[in-house]
Coordinates of C-alpha atoms and ligand atoms in Angstrom, one line a residue:
X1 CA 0.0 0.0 0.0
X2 CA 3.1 2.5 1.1
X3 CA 4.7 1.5 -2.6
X4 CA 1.0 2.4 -4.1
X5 CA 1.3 5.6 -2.6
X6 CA 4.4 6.7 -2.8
X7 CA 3.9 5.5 -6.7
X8 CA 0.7 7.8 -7.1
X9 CA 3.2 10.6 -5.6
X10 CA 5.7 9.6 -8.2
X11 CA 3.0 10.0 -11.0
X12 CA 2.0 13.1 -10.0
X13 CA 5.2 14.7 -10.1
X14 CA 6.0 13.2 -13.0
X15 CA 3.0 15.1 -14.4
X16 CA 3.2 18.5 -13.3
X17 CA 5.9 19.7 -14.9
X18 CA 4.3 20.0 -17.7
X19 CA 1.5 22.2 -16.8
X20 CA 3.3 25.6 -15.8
X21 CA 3.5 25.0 -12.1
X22 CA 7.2 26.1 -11.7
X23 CA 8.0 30.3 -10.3
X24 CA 10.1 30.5 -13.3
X25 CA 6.9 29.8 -15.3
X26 CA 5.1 32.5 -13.5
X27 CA 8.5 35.2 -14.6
X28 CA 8.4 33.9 -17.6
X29 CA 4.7 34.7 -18.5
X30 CA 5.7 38.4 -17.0
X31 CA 9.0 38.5 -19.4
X32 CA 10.2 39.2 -15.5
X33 CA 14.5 39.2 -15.9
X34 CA 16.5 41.0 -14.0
X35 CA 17.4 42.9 -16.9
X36 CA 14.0 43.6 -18.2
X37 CA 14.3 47.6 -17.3
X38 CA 10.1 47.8 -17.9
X39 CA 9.7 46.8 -14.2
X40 CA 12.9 48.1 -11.9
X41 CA 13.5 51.5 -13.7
X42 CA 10.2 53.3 -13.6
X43 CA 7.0 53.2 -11.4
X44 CA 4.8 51.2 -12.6
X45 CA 1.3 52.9 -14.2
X46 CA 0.1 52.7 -17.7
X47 CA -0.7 55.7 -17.1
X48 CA 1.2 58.4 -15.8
X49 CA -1.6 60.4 -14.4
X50 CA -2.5 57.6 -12.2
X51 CA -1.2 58.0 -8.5
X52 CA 0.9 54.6 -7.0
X53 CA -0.8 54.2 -3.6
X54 CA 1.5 52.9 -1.4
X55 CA -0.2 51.6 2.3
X56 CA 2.1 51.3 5.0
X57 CA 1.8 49.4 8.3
X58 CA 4.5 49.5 11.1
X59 CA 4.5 47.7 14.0
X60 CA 6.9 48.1 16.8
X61 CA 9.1 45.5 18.2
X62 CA 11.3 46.7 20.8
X63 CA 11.9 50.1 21.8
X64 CA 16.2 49.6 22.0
X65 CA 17.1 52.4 23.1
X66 CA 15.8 56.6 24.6
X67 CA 18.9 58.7 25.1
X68 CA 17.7 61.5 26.9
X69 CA 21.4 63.4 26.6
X70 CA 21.4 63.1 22.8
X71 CA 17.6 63.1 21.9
X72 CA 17.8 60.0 20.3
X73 CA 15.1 57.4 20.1
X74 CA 16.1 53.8 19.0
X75 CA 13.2 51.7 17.9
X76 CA 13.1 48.4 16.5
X77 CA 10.3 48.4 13.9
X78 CA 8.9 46.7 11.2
X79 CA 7.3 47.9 8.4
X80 CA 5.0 46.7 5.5
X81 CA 4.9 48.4 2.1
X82 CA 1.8 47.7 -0.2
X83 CA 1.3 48.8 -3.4
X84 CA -0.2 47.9 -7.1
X85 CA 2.1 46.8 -10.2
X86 CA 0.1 47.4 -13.0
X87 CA 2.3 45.5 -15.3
X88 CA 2.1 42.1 -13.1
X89 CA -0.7 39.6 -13.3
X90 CA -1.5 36.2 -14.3
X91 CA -4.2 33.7 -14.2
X92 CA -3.1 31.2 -11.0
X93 CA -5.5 28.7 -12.6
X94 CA -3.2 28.6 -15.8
X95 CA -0.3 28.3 -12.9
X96 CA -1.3 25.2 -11.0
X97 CA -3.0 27.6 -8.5
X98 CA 0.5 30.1 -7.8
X99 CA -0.8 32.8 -6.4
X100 CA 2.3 34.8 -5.5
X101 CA 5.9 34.4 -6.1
X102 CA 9.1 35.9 -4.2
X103 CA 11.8 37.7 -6.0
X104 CA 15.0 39.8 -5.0
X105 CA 13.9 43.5 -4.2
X106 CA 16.0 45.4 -7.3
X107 CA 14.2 43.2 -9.9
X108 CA 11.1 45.6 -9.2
X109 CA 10.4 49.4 -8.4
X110 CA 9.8 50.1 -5.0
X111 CA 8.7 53.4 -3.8
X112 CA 11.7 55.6 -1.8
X113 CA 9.3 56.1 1.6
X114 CA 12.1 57.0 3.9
X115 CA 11.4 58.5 8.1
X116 CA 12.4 62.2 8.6
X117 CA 13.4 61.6 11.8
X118 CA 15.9 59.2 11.1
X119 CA 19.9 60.5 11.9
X120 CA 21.8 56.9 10.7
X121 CA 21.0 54.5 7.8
X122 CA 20.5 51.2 9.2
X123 CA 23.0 48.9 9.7
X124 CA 20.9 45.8 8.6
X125 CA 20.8 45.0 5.3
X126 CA 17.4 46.0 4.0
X127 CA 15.0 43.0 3.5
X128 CA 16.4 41.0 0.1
X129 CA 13.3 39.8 -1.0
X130 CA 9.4 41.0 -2.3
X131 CA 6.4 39.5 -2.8
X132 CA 4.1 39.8 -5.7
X133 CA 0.5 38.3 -6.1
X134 CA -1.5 37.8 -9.1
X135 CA -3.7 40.6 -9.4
X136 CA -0.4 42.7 -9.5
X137 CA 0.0 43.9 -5.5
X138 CA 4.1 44.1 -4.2
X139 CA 5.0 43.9 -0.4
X140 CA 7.6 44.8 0.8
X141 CA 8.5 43.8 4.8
X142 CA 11.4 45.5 6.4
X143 CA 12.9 44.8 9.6
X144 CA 14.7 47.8 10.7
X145 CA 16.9 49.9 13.4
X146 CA 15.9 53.1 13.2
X147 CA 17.9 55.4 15.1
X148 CA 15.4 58.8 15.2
X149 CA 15.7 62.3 17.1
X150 CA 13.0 62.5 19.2
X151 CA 12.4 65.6 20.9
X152 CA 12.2 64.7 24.8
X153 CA 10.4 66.7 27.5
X154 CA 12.3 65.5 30.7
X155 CA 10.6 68.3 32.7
X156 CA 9.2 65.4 35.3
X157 CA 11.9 63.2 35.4
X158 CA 11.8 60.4 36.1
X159 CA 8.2 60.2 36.0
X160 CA 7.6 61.4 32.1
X161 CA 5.9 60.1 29.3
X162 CA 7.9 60.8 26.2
X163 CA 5.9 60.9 22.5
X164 CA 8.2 59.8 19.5
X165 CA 7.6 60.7 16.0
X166 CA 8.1 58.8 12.9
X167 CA 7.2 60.6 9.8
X168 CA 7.3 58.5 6.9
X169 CA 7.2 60.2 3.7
X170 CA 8.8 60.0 0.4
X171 CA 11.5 61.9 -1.1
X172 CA 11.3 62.8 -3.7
X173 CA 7.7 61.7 -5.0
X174 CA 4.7 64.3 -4.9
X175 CA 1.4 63.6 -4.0
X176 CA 0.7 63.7 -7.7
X177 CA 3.0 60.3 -8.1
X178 CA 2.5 58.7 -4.3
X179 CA -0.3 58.9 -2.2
X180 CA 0.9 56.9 1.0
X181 CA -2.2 56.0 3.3
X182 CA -1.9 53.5 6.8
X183 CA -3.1 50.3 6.6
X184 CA -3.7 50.2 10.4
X185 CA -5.6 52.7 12.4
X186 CA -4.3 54.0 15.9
X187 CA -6.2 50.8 17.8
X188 CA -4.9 48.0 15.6
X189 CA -1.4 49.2 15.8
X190 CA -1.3 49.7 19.0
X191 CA -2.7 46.2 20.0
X192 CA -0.3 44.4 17.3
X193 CA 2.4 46.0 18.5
X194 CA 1.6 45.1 22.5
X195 CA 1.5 41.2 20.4
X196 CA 5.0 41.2 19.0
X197 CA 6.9 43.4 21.8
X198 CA 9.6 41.7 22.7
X199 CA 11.5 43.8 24.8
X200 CA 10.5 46.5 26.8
X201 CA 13.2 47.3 29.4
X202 CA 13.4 51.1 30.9
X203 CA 10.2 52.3 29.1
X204 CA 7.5 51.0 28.6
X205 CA 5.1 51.3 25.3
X206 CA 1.7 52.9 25.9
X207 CA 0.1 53.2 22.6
X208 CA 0.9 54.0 18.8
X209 CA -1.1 56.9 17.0
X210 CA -1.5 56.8 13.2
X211 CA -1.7 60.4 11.7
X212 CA -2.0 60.7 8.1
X213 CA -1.3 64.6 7.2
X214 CA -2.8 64.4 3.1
X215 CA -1.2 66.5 0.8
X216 CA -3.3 69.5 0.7
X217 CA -2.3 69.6 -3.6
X218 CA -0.3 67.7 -5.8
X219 CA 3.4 69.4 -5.5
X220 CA 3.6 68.6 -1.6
X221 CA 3.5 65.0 0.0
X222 CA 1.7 62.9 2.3
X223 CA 2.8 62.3 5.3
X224 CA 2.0 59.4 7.6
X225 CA 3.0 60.0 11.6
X226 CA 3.2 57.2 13.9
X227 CA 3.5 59.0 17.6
X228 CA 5.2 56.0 20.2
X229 CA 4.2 56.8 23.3
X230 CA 6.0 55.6 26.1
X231 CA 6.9 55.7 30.0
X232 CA 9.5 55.2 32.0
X233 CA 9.8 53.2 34.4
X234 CA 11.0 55.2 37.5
X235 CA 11.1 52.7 40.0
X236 CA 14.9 52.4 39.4
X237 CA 15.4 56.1 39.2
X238 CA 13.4 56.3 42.9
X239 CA 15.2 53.6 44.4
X240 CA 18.7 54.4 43.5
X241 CA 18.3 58.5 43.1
X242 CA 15.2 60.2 45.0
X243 CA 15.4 57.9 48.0
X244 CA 19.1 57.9 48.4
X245 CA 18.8 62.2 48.7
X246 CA 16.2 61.8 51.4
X247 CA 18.1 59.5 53.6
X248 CA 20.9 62.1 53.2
X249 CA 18.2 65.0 53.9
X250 CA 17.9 62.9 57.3
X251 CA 21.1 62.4 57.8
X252 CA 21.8 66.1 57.9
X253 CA 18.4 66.3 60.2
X254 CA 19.7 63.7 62.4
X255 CA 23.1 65.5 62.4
X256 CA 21.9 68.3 64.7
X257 CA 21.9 65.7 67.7
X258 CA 25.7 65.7 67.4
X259 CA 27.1 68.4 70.0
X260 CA 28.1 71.3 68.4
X261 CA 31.6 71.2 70.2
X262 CA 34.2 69.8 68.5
X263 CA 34.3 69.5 64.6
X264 CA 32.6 66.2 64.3
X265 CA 29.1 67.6 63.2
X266 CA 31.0 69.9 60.8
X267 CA 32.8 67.1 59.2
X268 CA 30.1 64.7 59.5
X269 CA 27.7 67.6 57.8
X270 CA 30.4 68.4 54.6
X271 CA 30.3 64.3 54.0
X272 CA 26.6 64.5 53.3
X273 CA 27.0 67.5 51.2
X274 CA 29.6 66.0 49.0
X275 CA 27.3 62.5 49.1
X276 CA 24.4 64.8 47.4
X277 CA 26.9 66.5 44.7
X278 CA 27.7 62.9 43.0
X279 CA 24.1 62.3 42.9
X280 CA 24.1 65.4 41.2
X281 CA 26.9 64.7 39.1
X282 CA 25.4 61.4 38.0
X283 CA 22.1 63.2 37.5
X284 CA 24.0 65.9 35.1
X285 CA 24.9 62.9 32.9
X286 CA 21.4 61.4 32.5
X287 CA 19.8 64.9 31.6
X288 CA 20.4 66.6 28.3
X289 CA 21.8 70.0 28.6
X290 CA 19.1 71.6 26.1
X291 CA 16.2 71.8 28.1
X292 CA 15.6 75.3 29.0
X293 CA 13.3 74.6 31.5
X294 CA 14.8 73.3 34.5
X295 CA 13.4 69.5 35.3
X296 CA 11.5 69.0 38.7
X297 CA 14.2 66.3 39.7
X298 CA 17.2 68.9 39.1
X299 CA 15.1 71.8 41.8
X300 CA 14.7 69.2 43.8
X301 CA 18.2 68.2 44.0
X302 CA 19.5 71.8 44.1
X303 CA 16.6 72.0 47.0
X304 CA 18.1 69.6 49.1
X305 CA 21.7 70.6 48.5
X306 CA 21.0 74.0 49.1
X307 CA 19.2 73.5 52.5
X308 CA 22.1 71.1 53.5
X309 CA 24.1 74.2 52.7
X310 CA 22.2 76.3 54.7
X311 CA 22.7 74.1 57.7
X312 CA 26.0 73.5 57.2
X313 CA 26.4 77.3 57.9
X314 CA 24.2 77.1 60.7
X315 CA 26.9 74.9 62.0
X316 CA 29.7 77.3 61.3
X317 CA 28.3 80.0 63.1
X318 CA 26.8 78.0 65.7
X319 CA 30.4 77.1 66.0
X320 CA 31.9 80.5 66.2
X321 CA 29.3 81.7 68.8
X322 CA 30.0 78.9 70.9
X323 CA 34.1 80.0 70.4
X324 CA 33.5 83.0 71.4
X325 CA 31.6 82.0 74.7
X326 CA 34.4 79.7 75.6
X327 CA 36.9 82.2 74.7
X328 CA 35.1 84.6 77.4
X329 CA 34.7 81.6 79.8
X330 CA 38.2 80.7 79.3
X331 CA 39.5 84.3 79.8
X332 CA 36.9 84.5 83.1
X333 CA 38.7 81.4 84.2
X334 CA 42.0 82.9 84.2
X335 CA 41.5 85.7 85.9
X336 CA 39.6 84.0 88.4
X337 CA 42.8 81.9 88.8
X338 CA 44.9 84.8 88.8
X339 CA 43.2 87.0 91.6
X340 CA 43.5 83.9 93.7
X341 CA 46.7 84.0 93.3
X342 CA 47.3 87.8 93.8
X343 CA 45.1 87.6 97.2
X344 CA 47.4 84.5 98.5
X345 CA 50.6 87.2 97.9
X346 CA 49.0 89.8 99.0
X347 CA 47.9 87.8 102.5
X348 CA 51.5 86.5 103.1
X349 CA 53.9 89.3 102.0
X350 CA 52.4 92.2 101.5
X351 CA 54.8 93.7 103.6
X352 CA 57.0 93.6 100.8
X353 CA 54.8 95.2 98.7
X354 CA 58.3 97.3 97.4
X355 CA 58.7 93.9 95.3
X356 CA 55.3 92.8 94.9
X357 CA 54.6 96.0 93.0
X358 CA 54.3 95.2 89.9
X359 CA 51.7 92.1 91.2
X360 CA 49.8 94.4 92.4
X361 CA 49.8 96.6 89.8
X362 CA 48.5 93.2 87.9
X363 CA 46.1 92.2 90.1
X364 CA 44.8 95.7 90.6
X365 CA 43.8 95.9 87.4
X366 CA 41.6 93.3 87.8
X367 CA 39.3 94.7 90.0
X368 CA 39.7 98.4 88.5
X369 CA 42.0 100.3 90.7
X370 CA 45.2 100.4 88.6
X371 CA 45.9 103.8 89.2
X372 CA 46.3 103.3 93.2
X373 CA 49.2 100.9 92.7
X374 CA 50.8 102.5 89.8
X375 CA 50.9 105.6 91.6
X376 CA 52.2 104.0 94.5
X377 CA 55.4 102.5 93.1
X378 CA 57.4 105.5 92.4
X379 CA 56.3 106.6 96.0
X380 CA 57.3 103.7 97.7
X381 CA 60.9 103.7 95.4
X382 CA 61.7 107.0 96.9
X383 CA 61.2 105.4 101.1
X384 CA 59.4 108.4 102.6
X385 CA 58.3 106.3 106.0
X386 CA 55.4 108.3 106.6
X387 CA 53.7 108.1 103.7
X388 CA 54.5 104.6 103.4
X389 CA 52.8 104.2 106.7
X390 CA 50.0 105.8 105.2
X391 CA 49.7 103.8 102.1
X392 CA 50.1 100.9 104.2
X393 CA 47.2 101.3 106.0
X394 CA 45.0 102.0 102.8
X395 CA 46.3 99.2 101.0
X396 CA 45.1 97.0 104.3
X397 CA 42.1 98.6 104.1
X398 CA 42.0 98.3 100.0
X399 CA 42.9 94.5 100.8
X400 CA 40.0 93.7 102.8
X401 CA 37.6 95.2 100.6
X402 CA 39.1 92.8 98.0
X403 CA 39.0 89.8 99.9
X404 CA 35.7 90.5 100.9
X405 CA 34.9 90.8 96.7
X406 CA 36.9 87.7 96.4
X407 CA 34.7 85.9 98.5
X408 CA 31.7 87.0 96.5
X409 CA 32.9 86.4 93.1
X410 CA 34.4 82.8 93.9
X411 CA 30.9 82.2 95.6
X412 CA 29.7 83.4 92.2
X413 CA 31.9 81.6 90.5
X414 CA 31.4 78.3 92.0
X415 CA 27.6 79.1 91.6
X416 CA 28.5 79.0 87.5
X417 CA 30.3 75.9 87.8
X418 CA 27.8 73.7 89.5
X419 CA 24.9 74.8 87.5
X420 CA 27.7 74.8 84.0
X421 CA 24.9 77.8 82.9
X422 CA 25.6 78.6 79.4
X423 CA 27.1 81.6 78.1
X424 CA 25.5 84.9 76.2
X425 CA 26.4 83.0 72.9
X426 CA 25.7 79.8 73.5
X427 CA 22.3 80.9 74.5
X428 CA 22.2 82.3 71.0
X429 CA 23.3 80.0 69.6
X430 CA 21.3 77.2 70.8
X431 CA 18.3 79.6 69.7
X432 CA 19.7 79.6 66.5
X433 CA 20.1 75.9 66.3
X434 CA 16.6 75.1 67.7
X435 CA 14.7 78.2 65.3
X436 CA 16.9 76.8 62.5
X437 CA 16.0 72.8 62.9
X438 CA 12.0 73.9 62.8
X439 CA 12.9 76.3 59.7
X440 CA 14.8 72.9 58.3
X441 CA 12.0 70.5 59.6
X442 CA 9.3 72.9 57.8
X443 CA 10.8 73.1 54.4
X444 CA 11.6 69.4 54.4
X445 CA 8.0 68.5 55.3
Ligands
NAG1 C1 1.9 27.7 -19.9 O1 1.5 29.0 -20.0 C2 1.7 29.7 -21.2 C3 1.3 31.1 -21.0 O2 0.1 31.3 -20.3 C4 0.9 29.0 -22.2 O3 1.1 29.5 -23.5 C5 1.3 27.5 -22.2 O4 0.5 26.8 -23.1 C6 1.1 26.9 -20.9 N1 1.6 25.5 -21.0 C7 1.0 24.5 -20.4 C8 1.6 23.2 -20.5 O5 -0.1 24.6 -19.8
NAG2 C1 4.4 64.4 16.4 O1 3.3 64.4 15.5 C2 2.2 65.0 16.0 C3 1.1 64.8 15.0 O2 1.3 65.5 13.8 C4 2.5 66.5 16.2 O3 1.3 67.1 16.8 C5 3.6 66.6 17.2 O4 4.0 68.0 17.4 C6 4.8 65.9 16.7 N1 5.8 65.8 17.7 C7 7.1 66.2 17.4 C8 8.0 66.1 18.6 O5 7.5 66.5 16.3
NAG3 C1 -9.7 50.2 13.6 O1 -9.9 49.2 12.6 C2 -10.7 48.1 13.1 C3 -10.8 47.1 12.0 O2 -9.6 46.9 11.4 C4 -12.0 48.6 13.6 O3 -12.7 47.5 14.1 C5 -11.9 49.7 14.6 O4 -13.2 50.2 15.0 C6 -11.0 50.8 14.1 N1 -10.8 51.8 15.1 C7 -10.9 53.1 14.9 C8 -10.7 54.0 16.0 O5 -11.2 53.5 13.8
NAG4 C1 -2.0 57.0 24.4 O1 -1.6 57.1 25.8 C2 -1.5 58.4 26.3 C3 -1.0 58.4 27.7 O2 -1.6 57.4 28.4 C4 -2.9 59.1 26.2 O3 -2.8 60.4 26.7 C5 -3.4 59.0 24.8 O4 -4.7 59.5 24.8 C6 -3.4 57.6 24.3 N1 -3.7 57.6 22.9 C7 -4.6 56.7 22.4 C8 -4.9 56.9 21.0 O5 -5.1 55.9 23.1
NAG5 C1 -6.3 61.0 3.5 O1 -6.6 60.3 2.4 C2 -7.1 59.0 2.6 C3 -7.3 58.4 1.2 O2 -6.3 58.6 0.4 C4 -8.4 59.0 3.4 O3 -8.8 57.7 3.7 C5 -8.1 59.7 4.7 O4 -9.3 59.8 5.5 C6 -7.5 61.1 4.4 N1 -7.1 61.7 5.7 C7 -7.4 62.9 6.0 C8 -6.9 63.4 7.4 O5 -7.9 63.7 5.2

């Protein structure tokens, strides 16, 4: 039975030969060589009057590529050209049924639709083969890189959705020789190309838009627009960018629970700063320099770095105010030390107040009566008994009054130390701190 069969198989091919069935018998009905010039040189009408009407359909594969820096939108598309051969046709009953036949593209005319957006000719080699059926109708299918400007608003970054035009037009065919028309409206387009998309990495496709501008007379060109829209997908850009500045923003919050002595919070505070500037850097290299209006994400960024600025000057003069108070504590200190000292001298020797002058003069000062001992010196140099007598007594007298003093102030004194009360400027400064962090806490919120 298999020997029957394949015998009937035999017979048959042995028969059809002879009936035209071969392609070759299809180009030779057409006189269709690759050297026959009445099909590849000139487009094909019988009349010239008559407009070719070339349909197009694209459909989107992947969208490669969106580099916002250099407006450039890479698309992987493919694209279907229709149109009618008025010189082709043939019976497919005379042809054992052949209904269409492939040939290599330069055999025939094809129309010159090219994109206005595109900036490089693609790389691939275009598609080698066409299609023609029997009533006379060529397709062309093209697979293709385009690499197109697209003119990108990057205003909400990284939360934008980005419209990308291809225009497809001829060029150098009027309207009175092409008429291009879709093949696909908005809808179908956009739902094939949601069926073929293969990969969809950063952005993702939204829909496709058909436009068809008609040439309003027959010395300009149609013009069919298909708008890619698209968003991005910002989950990335929050993770790794907006998130990463508010943590620093807390940071620099949290940083005004570090004690303002000591340059720790100053060094701690410049750290975060410089953290925020490579964001920035990295952000400069995503953004194109072109836009002239300045993208949320970028016054955001300067927002924060500006208010970390702000703080970090808080600090500095927090700092210096603080200085200052120490400095005054410090010098307080000293001269509490040094009165001590003078009223221990004084107690023991101050019968030798002919050397102790000049620590007297010193210590005087302290408690405002310079003039007394520095009048006294040359008095005391010249040994006049009597008046020494005299100065003696007053000095004993002056002495009491400042031990008595003493006694206050050191009270005083040890008053300060046990409660450690602040200072004029640290008062301030603490003000400043604590209006500053609600200011800081405000803005943030
Ligand atoms: C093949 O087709 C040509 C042209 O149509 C015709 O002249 C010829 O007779 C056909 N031959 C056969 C065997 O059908
Ligand atoms: C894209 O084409 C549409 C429809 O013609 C037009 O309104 C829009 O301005 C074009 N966009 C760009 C960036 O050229
Ligand atoms: C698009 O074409 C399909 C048929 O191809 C039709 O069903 C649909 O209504 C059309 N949509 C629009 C918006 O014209
Ligand atoms: C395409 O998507 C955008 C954004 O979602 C929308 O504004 C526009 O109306 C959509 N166009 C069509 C034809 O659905
Ligand atoms: C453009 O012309 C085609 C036919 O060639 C027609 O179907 C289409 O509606 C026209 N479009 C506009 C916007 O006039």
């Amino acid at each position: 039975m298999l020997t029957g069969f394949i015998f009937l198989l035999f017979l048959t091919d042995g028969v059809l030969p002879e009936n035209n069935c071969s392609y070759q018998d299809v180009l030779n009905h057409l006189q269709l060589t690759k050297t026959n010039e009445l099909y590849s040189m000139t487009r094909p009408v019988k009349n010239h009057k008559r407009p070719t009407r070339v349909s197009l359909e694209v459909l989107l594969y992947a969208i490669l590529d969106v580099v916002e820096k250099d407006q450039k939108f890479i698309p992987y598309v493919w694209t279907v050209m229709r149109w009618h051969n008025e010189y082709i046709s043939w019976d497919p009953n005379q042809f054992c049924g052949i209904d269409s036949v492939s040939l290599p593209a330069e055999v025939l005319w094809i129309p010159d639709i090219t994109i206005e957006e595109m900036t490089e000719k693609d790389k691939a080699p275009p598609s080698p083969y066409l299609t023609i059926n029997d009533k006379g109708d060529v397709e062309v299918q093209n697979n293709q890189v385009l690499v197109s400007t697209c003119r990108m608003h990057i205003y909400k970054f990284p939360f934008d959705i980005q419209n990308c035009n291809l225009s497809f037009k001829s060029i150098i065919h009027t309207a009175k020789d092409i008429r291009l028309q879709p093949s696909d409206n908005s809808t179908d387009a956009t739902e094939w190309s949601r069926d073929v998309m293969r990969t969809q990495y950063e952005w993702l496709f939204l829909n496709m838009t058909v436009t068809t501008n008609n040439a309003s007379d027959l010395i300009s060109q149609d013009i069919i627009i298909y708008t890619i829209t698209m968003k991005r997908r910002s989950l990335l850009y929050i993770v790794n960018f907006l998130v990463p500045i508010l943590f620093f923003l807390c940071l620099d919050l949290a940083s005004f629970l570090i004690s303002d002595n000591g340059g720790e919070k100053l060094s701690f505070k410049v750290t975060v700063l410089l953290a925020v500037t490579v964001l920035q850097l990295i952000l400069n290299e995503i953004l194109p320099a072109s836009s002239n209006r300045i993208p949320l994400i970028a016054v955001y960024c300067i927002g924060i770095f500006a208010l970390m600025l702000l703080s970090l000057l808080e600090t500095i003069l927090v700092m210096h105010l603080m200085e200052k108070d120490s400095q005054a504590s410090q010098d307080n200190k000293a001269d509490n030390g040094r009165s001590k000292d003078c009223n221990k001298r004084g107690k023991a020797n101050f019968h030798d107040s002919h050397q102790e002058g000049n620590e007297w003069t010193q210590c005087g000062c302290i408690y405002d009566v310079c003039e007394t001992p520095s009048e006294l010196l040359p008095v005391t140099k010249e040994g006049n008994s009597r008046k020494v007598m005299e100065e003696y007594h007053a000095l004993e007298k002056l002495s009491d009054e400042l031990r008595e003093m003493q006694k206050t102030l050191s009270l005083l004194l040890s008053n300060t130390k046990e409660v450690a009360k602040p200072g004029y400027w640290t008062r301030v400064a603490n003000k400043v701190n604590k209006v500053f962090f609600i200011f800081y806490l405000t803005v943030v919120v």
